[in-house]
Amino acid sequence: MHLLREKIESVGFKKKEGRYYIEAPFIQAGVVNGNNRIYRYDFIKPEIDRYINEKISKNRAIGELNHPTSPEINPKEASHLITSLQEEVVDHGRGIVNWNGKAKILSTPNGKIVSALLEDGVVLGVSTRALGSTKAISGINEVQNDFILCTAADIVYDPSAPDAFARGILENKEWVVAGQGKNRELFVETWKKELHKDSAKVSQYKLLANFQKFLTVL
């Protein structure tokens, strides 16, 4: 599976009782987005429902500041807590559905950075982060039903980064779902290429080292 990021254009940052909040349509199904991807409603709804039940309802749906290159959530980098994700049918006939999200900026170090930037007038954006495979259909990449939502929103400085940059940083790696729901990078193909280049003695050493590394991340 690839790590998928989707920028969110219409983001509102509001201040209430001294704290900033985010309001935006975090996820959209049924329409081709700026990354030439489309999310089918029936493919992603079960996963979004799981995310709501397991993360949002238990106050565990945090997001990070900037562009993480891993699908895993790092609490040390948390900047906000997603508090709600509501489904809204935009166009029933065309199957276009939004999930409108809200989040509050935390008092963590990164949350304070976000608040300070907003206070000084810096424009910030929001981006979803998920895992999933895609299938090319008539020139459009359809996200398949192995979709896994990592976070409904990360706060980013430039959500409109060029597609080439996003692909180079985030989509040049494959990921597998390991035990206990953890996501791990798939190293196998890289190992094969390295082993073909090296001597037998060096290859055995690298094989053992990489296998031990793989075991530690399961």
JSON list of N, CA, C and O in Angstrom, two decimals, residues 5 29 33 49 51-52 84 106 149 156 177 201 210:
[
{"chain": "A", "resi": 5, "resn": "ARG", "atom": "N", "xyz": [-1.68, 11.29, 0.69]},
{"chain": "A", "resi": 5, "resn": "ARG", "atom": "CA", "xyz": [-1.99, 12.58, 1.28]},
{"chain": "A", "resi": 5, "resn": "ARG", "atom": "C", "xyz": [-2.94, 13.33, 0.37]},
{"chain": "A", "resi": 5, "resn": "ARG", "atom": "O", "xyz": [-2.76, 13.33, -0.83]},
{"chain": "A", "resi": 29, "resn": "ALA", "atom": "N", "xyz": [-15.60, 11.86, -1.02]},
{"chain": "A", "resi": 29, "resn": "ALA", "atom": "CA", "xyz": [-15.76, 10.68, -1.89]},
{"chain": "A", "resi": 29, "resn": "ALA", "atom": "C", "xyz": [-16.54, 11.07, -3.13]},
{"chain": "A", "resi": 29, "resn": "ALA", "atom": "O", "xyz": [-17.36, 11.98, -3.11]},
{"chain": "A", "resi": 33, "resn": "ASN", "atom": "N", "xyz": [-9.88, 14.28, -7.21]},
{"chain": "A", "resi": 33, "resn": "ASN", "atom": "CA", "xyz": [-9.21, 15.37, -6.51]},
{"chain": "A", "resi": 33, "resn": "ASN", "atom": "C", "xyz": [-7.99, 15.87, -7.28]},
{"chain": "A", "resi": 33, "resn": "ASN", "atom": "O", "xyz": [-7.69, 15.42, -8.38]},
{"chain": "A", "resi": 49, "resn": "ASP", "atom": "N", "xyz": [-15.84, 5.00, 9.48]},
{"chain": "A", "resi": 49, "resn": "ASP", "atom": "CA", "xyz": [-16.65, 4.65, 10.66]},
{"chain": "A", "resi": 49, "resn": "ASP", "atom": "C", "xyz": [-15.77, 4.05, 11.76]},
{"chain": "A", "resi": 49, "resn": "ASP", "atom": "O", "xyz": [-15.95, 4.35, 12.96]},
{"chain": "A", "resi": 51, "resn": "TYR", "atom": "N", "xyz": [-12.57, 4.66, 12.22]},
{"chain": "A", "resi": 51, "resn": "TYR", "atom": "CA", "xyz": [-11.76, 5.75, 12.75]},
{"chain": "A", "resi": 51, "resn": "TYR", "atom": "C", "xyz": [-12.57, 6.59, 13.74]},
{"chain": "A", "resi": 51, "resn": "TYR", "atom": "O", "xyz": [-12.06, 6.98, 14.80]},
{"chain": "A", "resi": 52, "resn": "ILE", "atom": "N", "xyz": [-13.82, 6.85, 13.41]},
{"chain": "A", "resi": 52, "resn": "ILE", "atom": "CA", "xyz": [-14.68, 7.63, 14.30]},
{"chain": "A", "resi": 52, "resn": "ILE", "atom": "C", "xyz": [-14.90, 6.90, 15.62]},
{"chain": "A", "resi": 52, "resn": "ILE", "atom": "O", "xyz": [-14.79, 7.48, 16.70]},
{"chain": "A", "resi": 84, "resn": "SER", "atom": "N", "xyz": [-14.51, 15.78, 15.80]},
{"chain": "A", "resi": 84, "resn": "SER", "atom": "CA", "xyz": [-15.71, 15.27, 15.13]},
{"chain": "A", "resi": 84, "resn": "SER", "atom": "C", "xyz": [-15.47, 15.11, 13.63]},
{"chain": "A", "resi": 84, "resn": "SER", "atom": "O", "xyz": [-14.61, 15.78, 13.05]},
{"chain": "A", "resi": 106, "resn": "LEU", "atom": "N", "xyz": [-3.93, 21.93, 20.19]},
{"chain": "A", "resi": 106, "resn": "LEU", "atom": "CA", "xyz": [-3.52, 21.51, 21.52]},
{"chain": "A", "resi": 106, "resn": "LEU", "atom": "C", "xyz": [-2.52, 22.47, 22.15]},
{"chain": "A", "resi": 106, "resn": "LEU", "atom": "O", "xyz": [-1.97, 23.35, 21.48]},
{"chain": "A", "resi": 149, "resn": "LEU", "atom": "N", "xyz": [-7.29, 4.82, 7.22]},
{"chain": "A", "resi": 149, "resn": "LEU", "atom": "CA", "xyz": [-7.13, 6.22, 7.58]},
{"chain": "A", "resi": 149, "resn": "LEU", "atom": "C", "xyz": [-6.19, 6.35, 8.78]},
{"chain": "A", "resi": 149, "resn": "LEU", "atom": "O", "xyz": [-6.48, 5.84, 9.87]},
{"chain": "A", "resi": 156, "resn": "VAL", "atom": "N", "xyz": [-0.41, 21.56, 7.73]},
{"chain": "A", "resi": 156, "resn": "VAL", "atom": "CA", "xyz": [0.75, 21.72, 6.86]},
{"chain": "A", "resi": 156, "resn": "VAL", "atom": "C", "xyz": [0.90, 23.17, 6.46]},
{"chain": "A", "resi": 156, "resn": "VAL", "atom": "O", "xyz": [-0.06, 23.94, 6.42]},
{"chain": "A", "resi": 177, "resn": "VAL", "atom": "N", "xyz": [0.76, -3.79, 6.73]},
{"chain": "A", "resi": 177, "resn": "VAL", "atom": "CA", "xyz": [0.16, -3.73, 8.05]},
{"chain": "A", "resi": 177, "resn": "VAL", "atom": "C", "xyz": [0.69, -4.89, 8.86]},
{"chain": "A", "resi": 177, "resn": "VAL", "atom": "O", "xyz": [0.47, -6.05, 8.54]},
{"chain": "A", "resi": 201, "resn": "LYS", "atom": "N", "xyz": [29.61, -13.29, 1.22]},
{"chain": "A", "resi": 201, "resn": "LYS", "atom": "CA", "xyz": [29.86, -13.06, 2.65]},
{"chain": "A", "resi": 201, "resn": "LYS", "atom": "C", "xyz": [29.13, -11.82, 3.13]},
{"chain": "A", "resi": 201, "resn": "LYS", "atom": "O", "xyz": [28.47, -11.82, 4.18]},
{"chain": "A", "resi": 210, "resn": "ASN", "atom": "N", "xyz": [19.25, -7.25, 8.17]},
{"chain": "A", "resi": 210, "resn": "ASN", "atom": "CA", "xyz": [17.94, -6.76, 7.74]},
{"chain": "A", "resi": 210, "resn": "ASN", "atom": "C", "xyz": [16.80, -7.58, 8.30]},
{"chain": "A", "resi": 210, "resn": "ASN", "atom": "O", "xyz": [15.73, -7.05, 8.63]}
]
